[in-house]
Structure formats: C-alpha cells, structure tokens
Amino acid sequence: MFAVACLLTGLTGLTGCGRPREPTVSLSPADTLKAAQLLLTERCLTRQGLTPPRPGERPTRVTEARRVDRALFGTGRAELTLKLPSGHVIGHHTDGCLAAAERRLYGDQDRWFRAVTNVNNLKSKAPSRDRAAYRELRAHALTKARALLSAEAKAETSSNKS
C-alpha cells in the first residue's frame, strides 16, 4: 500500500480550524484511474500473501517474482482476444489481480478490452460503437475510481489520527 499512500499524500489535510476537511482527489482523470487500479491490484496481491512490486526494487527471489507476475497478470492462455485489421492478435487475461481491478472499475471487462484495444490501436479509425463504449466505460471507471480513492484517503486520515 506504500505506493498508493504516496499517491494519496496531500489529498487530505486540515482546515485552518484544525478540523479534518473532506478528502478530495485532485489527480488528472488518467492518474486517478491509474491510482485506483494500483490500489486494487496491491490489495489483491497482499490478500494472496504477496508483496506488491515497488518501482526500482527487484524481488529478492526469482520464484517470488514469478508468483507476483502470475497473480498480477493471470496465467494460461489469454481468455480475451481481438484481431486487429493489421492481422495482429491482442490477448488479455480474465484472471489475475489486474483483471479483477478492471472488472471493479469498468464493470464489463470484455466490452472494455474490446473498446480500449480498438481505440488505442486504431485511433480515429476505431468503430464508432467502440469509441462510444470507451467513453462510457471510462466515465464509469472514473466515478468508481474517485469514490475508491476518496474512501481510501478518509481511511488513511482516520488511521493517522489514532
């Protein structure tokens, strides 16, 4: 949770009267989504008894790194696939902590995968239904992410007072 705590630093504070103020998340939409995804994936890894990776740190054991990698990204064949007009096939797992975070934030992981893959790879040539789904699901995820991060900031503030 260290990385998430660092992201949330400065998001809460005290008013001039010394009373706690309502936590606010003042990150860009992209950073808000990244922070929420990071929080969810770290929680998932921790529940499995794994240490979430930290920027610049290497796991002490290769076997631990493999366990974290499998827990984070999933195992086996990719359950979601999409063939682009170029012929490239993009795959994505539905298991693993990252997939769980996507489901929690975006709701429909399959629809999100198809929309984001087409929009990111085809840009303005992506089908209009995918561009619309991308905007809709991203807005949904942003609402969820803001609520999640605000709740985390409140919990962090409460635990710091104790």
Backbone as a chain_set.jsonl record, in Angstrom:
{"seq": "MFAVACLLTGLTGLTGCGRPREPTVSLSPADTLKAAQLLLTERCLTRQGLTPPRPGERPTRVTEARRVDRALFGTGRAELTLKLPSGHVIGHHTDGCLAAAERRLYGDQDRWFRAVTNVNNLKSKAPSRDRAAYRELRAHALTKARALLSAEAKAETSSNKS", "coords": {"N": [[0.808, -1.185, 0.0], [2.159, 1.083, 0.095], [2.866, 2.572, -2.253], [0.396, 3.529, -3.068], [-0.302, 5.018, -0.829], [1.583, 7.036, -1.056], [0.65, 8.287, -3.381], [-1.719, 9.282, -2.42], [-0.939, 11.122, -0.559], [-1.168, 14.384, 0.516], [-3.671, 14.652, -0.54], [-5.459, 14.837, 1.424], [-6.099, 16.844, 4.311], [-5.897, 19.436, 6.811], [-8.291, 21.862, 7.855], [-8.131, 25.424, 8.386], [-9.053, 25.661, 10.968], [-8.312, 23.395, 12.228], [-9.904, 21.202, 11.97], [-10.679, 18.091, 10.358], [-10.775, 18.106, 6.848], [-12.953, 17.404, 4.099], [-11.844, 14.688, 2.22], [-10.292, 15.084, -0.947], [-9.834, 14.235, -4.345], [-7.47, 15.204, -6.466], [-6.295, 14.519, -8.862], [-5.347, 14.061, -12.318], [-7.716, 12.756, -14.732], [-6.602, 10.418, -15.973], [-4.497, 9.786, -14.196], [-5.985, 9.372, -11.899], [-7.416, 7.047, -12.545], [-5.226, 5.299, -12.849], [-4.151, 5.342, -10.237], [-6.263, 4.242, -8.746], [-6.428, 1.708, -9.905], [-3.91, 0.734, -9.213], [-4.146, 0.71, -6.407], [-6.188, -1.229, -6.101], [-4.947, -3.511, -7.287], [-2.718, -3.822, -5.642], [-3.945, -4.39, -3.178], [-5.149, -6.833, -3.838], [-2.901, -8.486, -4.402], [-1.669, -8.42, -1.884], [-3.621, -9.697, -0.31], [-3.184, -12.244, -1.188], [-0.881, -12.875, 0.022], [1.383, -11.862, -1.118], [4.06, -9.63, -1.957], [3.548, -6.499, -3.219], [5.036, -5.215, -6.213], [7.589, -2.68, -6.211], [8.547, 0.458, -7.577], [11.733, 0.466, -9.031], [12.709, -1.481, -7.3], [13.861, -4.801, -7.008], [12.583, -8.088, -6.857], [13.599, -10.309, -4.226], [13.824, -12.986, -4.766], [13.684, -15.081, -7.621], [11.609, -16.905, -7.931], [9.612, -15.754, -6.344], [9.129, -13.429, -7.793], [8.018, -14.532, -10.116], [5.662, -15.644, -9.045], [4.326, -13.318, -8.213], [4.038, -12.056, -10.69], [2.362, -13.891, -12.073], [0.114, -13.81, -10.393], [-0.615, -11.162, -10.677], [-0.963, -10.683, -13.494], [-2.299, -12.912, -14.497], [-2.749, -16.331, -15.689], [-1.963, -19.015, -17.987], [-3.595, -19.394, -21.21], [-4.609, -16.424, -22.917], [-7.812, -15.272, -22.222], [-9.42, -13.375, -23.414], [-9.453, -12.164, -26.667], [-8.584, -10.243, -29.545], [-8.629, -9.589, -32.921], [-6.898, -7.377, -34.86], [-7.33, -5.131, -37.706], [-4.843, -5.139, -38.97], [-3.982, -7.659, -38.689], [-2.694, -8.417, -36.411], [-3.012, -10.069, -33.309], [-4.433, -9.375, -30.269], [-4.221, -10.184, -26.897], [-5.724, -10.838, -23.681], [-5.93, -11.443, -20.196], [-8.479, -12.861, -18.05], [-8.223, -13.605, -15.517], [-6.359, -13.012, -12.515], [-4.972, -10.221, -10.682], [-4.939, -7.729, -11.985], [-6.966, -8.005, -13.916], [-9.147, -8.334, -12.197], [-9.206, -5.81, -11.016], [-9.831, -4.258, -13.249], [-12.418, -5.219, -13.817], [-13.743, -4.348, -11.514], [-13.506, -1.557, -11.741], [-14.32, -0.863, -14.424], [-16.493, -2.435, -14.938], [-17.804, -4.154, -17.206], [-15.61, -6.25, -18.344], [-14.908, -7.542, -20.757], [-16.16, -5.958, -22.739], [-14.835, -3.539, -22.199], [-12.157, -4.272, -22.767], [-12.287, -4.79, -25.562], [-13.118, -2.262, -26.533], [-11.068, -0.463, -25.571], [-8.799, -1.598, -26.722], [-9.299, -1.385, -29.494], [-9.668, 1.441, -29.732], [-7.193, 2.427, -28.784], [-5.413, 1.289, -30.606], [-6.426, 1.736, -33.198], [-7.133, 4.339, -33.252], [-8.679, 7.182, -34.575], [-9.901, 5.671, -36.477], [-11.198, 3.651, -35.263], [-14.125, 1.71, -34.728], [-17.247, 3.46, -34.397], [-18.975, 2.559, -32.374], [-17.2, 1.369, -30.608], [-15.661, 3.56, -29.832], [-17.623, 5.022, -28.52], [-18.302, 3.209, -26.465], [-15.852, 3.13, -25.142], [-15.69, 5.794, -24.118], [-17.972, 5.797, -22.455], [-17.493, 3.627, -20.621], [-15.076, 4.419, -19.522], [-15.797, 6.796, -18.241], [-17.523, 5.72, -16.337], [-15.679, 4.159, -14.896], [-14.028, 6.181, -13.92], [-15.692, 7.52, -12.12], [-16.062, 5.452, -10.25], [-13.378, 5.116, -9.484], [-12.719, 7.601, -8.324], [-14.419, 7.578, -6.092], [-13.414, 5.34, -4.723], [-10.75, 6.139, -4.177], [-11.216, 8.418, -2.642], [-12.475, 7.276, -0.425], [-10.344, 5.731, 0.492], [-8.52, 7.739, 1.134], [-9.906, 8.974, 3.23], [-9.931, 6.864, 5.08], [-7.194, 6.617, 5.504], [-6.637, 9.098, 6.669], [-8.144, 8.843, 9.014], [-6.807, 6.691, 10.257], [-4.335, 7.841, 10.707], [-4.877, 9.654, 12.679], [-5.264, 8.133, 14.886]], "CA": [[0.0, 0.0, 0.0], [3.083, 2.213, 0.152], [2.767, 3.394, -3.458], [-0.899, 4.195, -3.036], [-0.222, 6.034, 0.219], [2.34, 8.155, -1.624], [-0.233, 8.996, -4.3], [-2.775, 9.941, -1.672], [-0.361, 12.17, 0.285], [-1.535, 15.707, 0.031], [-5.056, 14.685, -0.956], [-6.243, 15.185, 2.61], [-5.389, 17.805, 5.152], [-6.69, 20.061, 7.864], [-8.721, 23.225, 7.595], [-7.467, 26.373, 9.266], [-9.537, 25.486, 12.335], [-7.799, 22.145, 12.752], [-10.849, 20.106, 11.72], [-10.397, 17.407, 9.106], [-11.61, 18.508, 5.727], [-13.386, 16.306, 3.242], [-10.783, 14.334, 1.288], [-10.575, 15.304, -2.359], [-8.861, 13.656, -5.25], [-7.203, 16.244, -7.451], [-5.441, 13.964, -9.902], [-5.936, 14.057, -13.656], [-8.503, 11.526, -14.922], [-5.725, 9.268, -16.239], [-3.799, 9.444, -12.957], [-6.994, 8.852, -10.976], [-7.641, 5.648, -12.93], [-4.01, 4.544, -12.533], [-4.034, 5.218, -8.778], [-7.278, 3.294, -8.287], [-6.008, 0.375, -10.362], [-2.773, 0.362, -8.374], [-4.681, 0.386, -5.089], [-6.89, -2.512, -6.187], [-4.012, -4.613, -7.552], [-1.902, -4.029, -4.436], [-4.789, -5.086, -2.202], [-5.309, -8.208, -4.322], [-1.639, -9.192, -4.179], [-1.47, -8.534, -0.439], [-4.53, -10.749, 0.168], [-2.595, -13.53, -1.567], [0.37, -13.032, 0.749], [2.486, -11.441, -1.982], [4.499, -8.252, -1.803], [3.424, -5.775, -4.488], [6.313, -4.664, -6.699], [7.851, -1.255, -5.995], [9.419, 1.0, -8.623], [13.158, 0.426, -8.755], [13.072, -2.62, -6.454], [13.787, -6.131, -7.605], [12.281, -9.122, -5.858], [14.802, -10.988, -3.743], [13.901, -14.32, -5.362], [13.055, -15.226, -8.935], [10.335, -17.606, -7.759], [8.658, -14.77, -5.832], [8.791, -12.553, -8.918], [7.095, -15.289, -10.976], [4.367, -15.739, -8.354], [3.702, -11.997, -8.292], [3.688, -11.842, -12.091], [1.182, -14.711, -12.373], [-1.021, -13.295, -9.623], [-0.979, -9.853, -11.205], [-1.376, -10.679, -14.898], [-3.055, -14.093, -14.877], [-1.976, -17.478, -16.161], [-2.54, -19.767, -19.101], [-3.885, -18.653, -22.438], [-5.449, -15.235, -22.759], [-9.214, -15.601, -22.447], [-9.972, -12.367, -24.311], [-8.577, -11.878, -27.812], [-9.158, -9.391, -30.578], [-7.781, -9.495, -34.106], [-6.936, -6.054, -35.453], [-7.284, -5.177, -39.174], [-3.467, -5.399, -39.401], [-3.717, -9.082, -38.513], [-2.178, -8.651, -35.057], [-3.988, -10.534, -32.328], [-4.156, -8.872, -28.93], [-4.849, -11.036, -25.906], [-5.801, -10.305, -22.323], [-6.431, -12.429, -19.239], [-9.611, -12.515, -17.197], [-7.844, -13.937, -14.147], [-5.281, -12.15, -12.031], [-5.339, -9.008, -9.959], [-5.208, -6.646, -12.928], [-8.292, -8.256, -14.473], [-10.12, -8.064, -11.135], [-9.279, -4.35, -10.886], [-10.568, -3.766, -14.419], [-13.84, -5.541, -13.623], [-14.268, -3.478, -10.46], [-13.584, -0.179, -12.214], [-15.022, -0.674, -15.698], [-17.717, -3.236, -14.974], [-17.787, -5.182, -18.246], [-14.203, -6.35, -18.765], [-14.837, -7.907, -22.176], [-16.501, -4.761, -23.522], [-13.744, -2.585, -22.016], [-10.992, -4.758, -23.506], [-12.505, -4.56, -27.0], [-13.15, -0.826, -26.799], [-9.768, 0.171, -25.348], [-7.855, -2.135, -27.698], [-9.566, -0.75, -30.787], [-9.423, 2.883, -29.668], [-5.758, 2.683, -28.646], [-4.669, 0.834, -31.785], [-6.965, 2.245, -34.461], [-7.354, 5.778, -33.051], [-9.924, 7.708, -35.147], [-10.499, 4.662, -37.362], [-11.916, 2.677, -34.44], [-15.579, 1.795, -34.951], [-17.911, 4.446, -33.525], [-19.524, 1.888, -31.182], [-16.088, 1.172, -29.678], [-15.316, 4.872, -29.272], [-18.69, 5.357, -27.562], [-18.131, 2.312, -25.307], [-14.652, 3.6, -24.445], [-16.048, 6.992, -23.34], [-18.937, 5.415, -21.425], [-16.871, 2.793, -19.594], [-14.038, 5.216, -18.858], [-16.505, 7.695, -17.323], [-17.977, 4.851, -15.247], [-14.489, 3.812, -14.105], [-13.542, 7.388, -13.248], [-16.576, 7.712, -10.971], [-15.695, 4.412, -9.28], [-12.019, 5.387, -9.006], [-12.757, 8.757, -7.413], [-15.042, 7.128, -4.844], [-12.468, 4.437, -4.075], [-9.614, 6.906, -3.672], [-11.7, 9.276, -1.556], [-12.661, 6.404, 0.747], [-9.005, 5.37, 0.966], [-7.942, 8.929, 1.768], [-10.59, 9.134, 4.525], [-9.423, 5.809, 5.968], [-5.804, 6.978, 5.819], [-6.719, 10.215, 7.599], [-8.625, 8.298, 10.286], [-5.767, 5.877, 10.878], [-3.247, 8.728, 11.13], [-5.309, 10.331, 13.901], [-5.254, 7.173, 16.007]], "C": [[0.861, 1.263, 0.0], [2.913, 3.131, -1.049], [1.458, 4.167, -3.476], [-0.888, 5.294, -1.988], [0.532, 7.253, -0.29], [1.476, 8.977, -2.573], [-1.283, 9.804, -3.553], [-2.255, 11.045, -0.764], [-0.711, 13.524, -0.319], [-2.981, 15.784, -0.428], [-5.979, 14.99, 0.214], [-5.445, 16.185, 3.415], [-6.315, 18.354, 6.205], [-7.116, 21.439, 7.405], [-7.972, 24.135, 8.548], [-7.881, 26.209, 10.72], [-9.065, 24.176, 12.947], [-8.748, 20.97, 12.594], [-10.461, 19.404, 10.423], [-11.307, 17.937, 8.011], [-11.961, 17.266, 4.919], [-12.244, 15.968, 2.283], [-11.217, 14.597, -0.153], [-9.473, 14.655, -3.172], [-8.66, 14.672, -6.362], [-6.19, 15.769, -8.495], [-6.118, 14.127, -11.251], [-6.781, 12.793, -13.793], [-7.622, 10.294, -15.148], [-5.002, 8.822, -14.969], [-4.75, 8.893, -11.904], [-7.247, 7.376, -11.272], [-6.426, 4.785, -12.59], [-3.883, 4.31, -11.028], [-5.043, 4.204, -8.235], [-6.903, 1.871, -8.691], [-4.844, -0.133, -9.521], [-3.244, -0.052, -6.981], [-5.345, -0.989, -5.109], [-5.933, -3.682, -6.425], [-3.12, -4.875, -6.347], [-2.69, -4.76, -3.36], [-4.925, -6.566, -2.567], [-4.045, -9.027, -4.066], [-1.406, -9.431, -2.692], [-2.365, -9.616, 0.151], [-3.988, -12.143, -0.145], [-1.256, -13.772, -0.881], [1.596, -12.634, -0.06], [2.814, -9.979, -1.731], [4.376, -7.55, -3.147], [4.774, -5.2, -4.919], [6.384, -3.158, -6.454], [8.764, -0.761, -7.115], [10.878, 0.963, -8.179], [13.621, -0.716, -7.875], [12.934, -3.915, -7.238], [13.435, -7.128, -6.515], [13.553, -9.86, -5.47], [14.95, -12.37, -4.367], [13.157, -14.349, -6.682], [11.697, -15.907, -8.801], [9.256, -16.665, -7.228], [8.208, -13.847, -6.959], [7.808, -13.252, -9.858], [5.713, -15.39, -10.351], [3.616, -14.41, -8.439], [3.216, -11.742, -9.713], [2.422, -12.619, -12.464], [-0.051, -14.199, -11.646], [-1.518, -11.97, -10.197], [-1.603, -9.944, -12.595], [-2.198, -11.891, -15.33], [-2.157, -15.172, -15.457], [-2.682, -18.136, -17.344], [-2.736, -18.903, -20.328], [-4.782, -17.465, -22.139], [-6.892, -15.588, -23.117], [-9.901, -14.608, -23.385], [-8.981, -12.127, -25.442], [-9.335, -11.023, -28.818], [-8.157, -9.301, -31.719], [-7.986, -8.122, -34.74], [-6.91, -6.178, -36.978], [-5.891, -5.473, -39.736], [-3.123, -6.882, -39.344], [-3.151, -9.419, -37.142], [-3.309, -9.088, -34.138], [-3.535, -10.071, -30.947], [-4.913, -9.768, -27.949], [-4.788, -10.421, -24.524], [-6.411, -11.369, -21.42], [-7.649, -11.918, -18.481], [-9.353, -12.933, -15.754], [-6.696, -13.006, -13.748], [-5.813, -10.857, -11.435], [-5.657, -7.838, -10.886], [-6.606, -6.798, -13.527], [-9.384, -7.959, -13.442], [-10.298, -6.556, -10.949], [-10.062, -3.752, -12.053], [-12.061, -4.036, -14.273], [-14.46, -4.599, -12.59], [-14.456, -2.05, -10.968], [-14.491, -0.009, -13.433], [-16.324, -1.456, -15.795], [-17.601, -4.384, -15.947], [-16.375, -5.284, -18.837], [-14.068, -6.673, -20.246], [-15.12, -6.687, -23.056], [-15.394, -3.717, -23.415], [-12.522, -3.004, -22.829], [-11.138, -4.463, -24.998], [-12.457, -3.065, -27.33], [-11.767, -0.201, -26.683], [-8.731, -0.329, -26.359], [-8.062, -1.481, -29.064], [-9.25, 0.735, -30.768], [-7.925, 3.177, -29.593], [-4.967, 2.306, -29.895], [-5.137, 1.459, -33.091], [-7.217, 3.749, -34.438], [-8.691, 6.206, -33.67], [-10.606, 6.72, -36.084], [-11.219, 3.56, -36.586], [-13.407, 2.82, -34.726], [-16.239, 2.739, -33.944], [-18.489, 3.791, -32.277], [-18.424, 1.642, -30.153], [-15.656, 2.489, -29.049], [-16.351, 5.292, -28.23], [-18.564, 4.499, -26.298], [-16.931, 2.743, -24.479], [-14.998, 4.791, -23.556], [-16.975, 6.637, -22.181], [-18.273, 4.644, -20.285], [-15.781, 3.548, -18.839], [-14.679, 6.188, -17.864], [-17.009, 6.911, -16.105], [-16.806, 4.534, -14.313], [-13.973, 5.014, -13.328], [-14.39, 7.699, -12.012], [-16.228, 6.718, -9.87], [-14.336, 4.714, -8.656], [-12.0, 6.544, -8.018], [-13.35, 8.36, -6.063], [-14.084, 6.247, -4.048], [-11.316, 5.208, -3.44], [-10.032, 7.853, -2.545], [-11.9, 8.467, -0.287], [-11.311, 6.012, 1.338], [-8.351, 6.545, 1.682], [-8.585, 9.174, 3.136], [-10.074, 8.109, 5.529], [-8.004, 6.122, 6.41], [-5.77, 8.108, 6.845], [-7.14, 9.725, 8.983], [-7.55, 7.499, 10.997], [-4.585, 6.716, 11.349], [-3.588, 9.475, 12.41], [-5.184, 9.425, 15.103], [-3.926, 7.06, 16.669]], "O": [[0.343, 2.377, -0.086], [2.825, 4.347, -0.885], [1.428, 5.336, -3.861], [-1.406, 6.385, -2.227], [0.156, 8.385, 0.014], [1.548, 10.206, -2.581], [-1.686, 10.878, -3.998], [-3.046, 11.832, -0.244], [-0.557, 13.751, -1.519], [-3.479, 16.88, -0.684], [-7.138, 15.356, 0.022], [-4.242, 16.343, 3.209], [-7.386, 17.805, 6.459], [-6.4, 22.107, 6.659], [-7.252, 23.658, 9.426], [-7.127, 26.584, 11.618], [-9.4, 23.885, 14.095], [-8.441, 19.862, 13.033], [-9.971, 20.044, 9.493], [-12.49, 18.185, 8.246], [-11.332, 16.217, 5.054], [-11.726, 16.854, 1.604], [-12.367, 14.358, -0.522], [-8.329, 14.546, -2.731], [-9.588, 14.962, -7.117], [-5.34, 16.536, -8.947], [-7.333, 14.312, -11.319], [-6.58, 11.844, -13.035], [-7.878, 9.239, -14.568], [-4.904, 7.626, -14.695], [-4.364, 8.04, -11.103], [-7.287, 6.553, -10.358], [-6.577, 3.667, -12.098], [-3.546, 3.208, -10.594], [-4.71, 3.401, -7.363], [-7.048, 0.939, -7.901], [-4.806, -1.309, -9.16], [-2.783, -1.058, -6.442], [-5.091, -1.817, -4.234], [-6.098, -4.741, -5.819], [-2.798, -6.027, -6.056], [-2.159, -5.653, -2.701], [-4.828, -7.438, -1.704], [-4.126, -10.147, -3.563], [-0.993, -10.519, -2.291], [-1.929, -10.374, 1.017], [-4.299, -13.107, 0.555], [-0.576, -14.757, -1.168], [2.717, -13.021, 0.271], [1.951, -9.192, -1.342], [5.023, -7.95, -4.115], [5.558, -4.751, -4.083], [5.371, -2.459, -6.486], [9.656, -1.487, -7.553], [11.207, 1.385, -7.071], [14.826, -0.907, -7.714], [12.005, -4.09, -8.027], [13.925, -7.032, -5.389], [14.467, -10.018, -6.28], [16.064, -12.879, -4.489], [12.117, -13.709, -6.833], [10.742, -15.531, -9.481], [8.097, -16.775, -7.628], [7.025, -13.522, -7.059], [6.866, -12.625, -10.344], [4.705, -15.24, -11.041], [2.415, -14.385, -8.706], [2.1, -11.262, -9.912], [1.517, -12.071, -13.094], [-1.14, -14.157, -12.219], [-2.719, -11.701, -10.194], [-2.652, -9.351, -12.846], [-2.745, -11.892, -16.432], [-0.966, -14.958, -15.686], [-3.838, -17.844, -17.647], [-2.136, -17.837, -20.471], [-5.606, -17.501, -21.226], [-7.157, -16.136, -24.187], [-10.858, -14.963, -24.073], [-7.795, -11.911, -25.193], [-10.561, -11.081, -28.918], [-6.987, -8.979, -31.512], [-9.102, -7.754, -35.108], [-6.511, -7.22, -37.498], [-5.765, -5.994, -40.844], [-2.103, -7.313, -39.882], [-3.13, -10.586, -36.752], [-4.414, -8.548, -34.184], [-2.412, -10.338, -30.517], [-6.09, -10.07, -28.146], [-3.924, -9.595, -24.227], [-7.304, -12.108, -21.835], [-7.828, -10.715, -18.294], [-10.162, -12.655, -14.869], [-6.142, -12.299, -14.589], [-6.958, -10.466, -11.663], [-6.551, -7.044, -10.596], [-7.346, -5.82, -13.63], [-10.424, -7.396, -13.782], [-11.416, -6.082, -10.749], [-10.865, -2.839, -11.861], [-12.88, -3.169, -14.577], [-15.576, -4.114, -12.777], [-15.458, -1.407, -10.655], [-15.332, 0.889, -13.464], [-17.165, -1.163, -16.645], [-17.318, -5.507, -15.528], [-15.999, -4.507, -19.714], [-13.195, -6.125, -20.919], [-14.389, -6.424, -24.011], [-15.043, -3.079, -24.408], [-11.917, -2.174, -23.507], [-10.214, -3.943, -25.623], [-11.821, -2.662, -28.304], [-11.331, 0.511, -27.587], [-7.878, 0.441, -26.801], [-7.099, -1.07, -29.711], [-8.623, 1.241, -31.699], [-7.441, 4.084, -30.27], [-3.959, 2.94, -30.205], [-4.332, 1.688, -33.994], [-7.482, 4.358, -35.474], [-9.731, 5.647, -33.324], [-11.767, 6.911, -36.447], [-11.784, 2.643, -37.182], [-13.896, 3.929, -34.942], [-15.834, 2.804, -32.783], [-18.495, 4.412, -31.214], [-18.683, 1.698, -28.951], [-15.321, 2.533, -27.865], [-16.003, 5.846, -27.187], [-18.705, 5.009, -25.187], [-16.985, 2.725, -23.249], [-14.646, 4.807, -22.377], [-16.79, 7.114, -21.061], [-18.471, 4.971, -19.115], [-15.591, 3.332, -17.642], [-14.158, 6.381, -16.765], [-16.927, 7.394, -14.976], [-16.932, 4.63, -13.092], [-13.526, 4.87, -12.19], [-13.857, 8.096, -10.976], [-16.114, 7.089, -8.701], [-14.161, 4.583, -7.444], [-11.334, 6.47, -6.986], [-12.841, 8.759, -5.016], [-13.963, 6.397, -2.832], [-10.952, 4.954, -2.292], [-9.275, 8.061, -1.597], [-11.538, 8.912, 0.803], [-11.158, 5.969, 2.558], [-7.706, 6.368, 2.715], [-7.898, 9.537, 4.09], [-9.811, 8.439, 6.685], [-7.654, 5.911, 7.571], [-4.969, 8.08, 7.779], [-6.572, 10.134, 9.996], [-7.394, 7.615, 12.212], [-3.901, 6.335, 12.299], [-2.692, 9.886, 13.147], [-5.017, 9.901, 16.226], [-3.773, 6.295, 17.621]]}, "num_chains": 1, "name": "protein.A"}
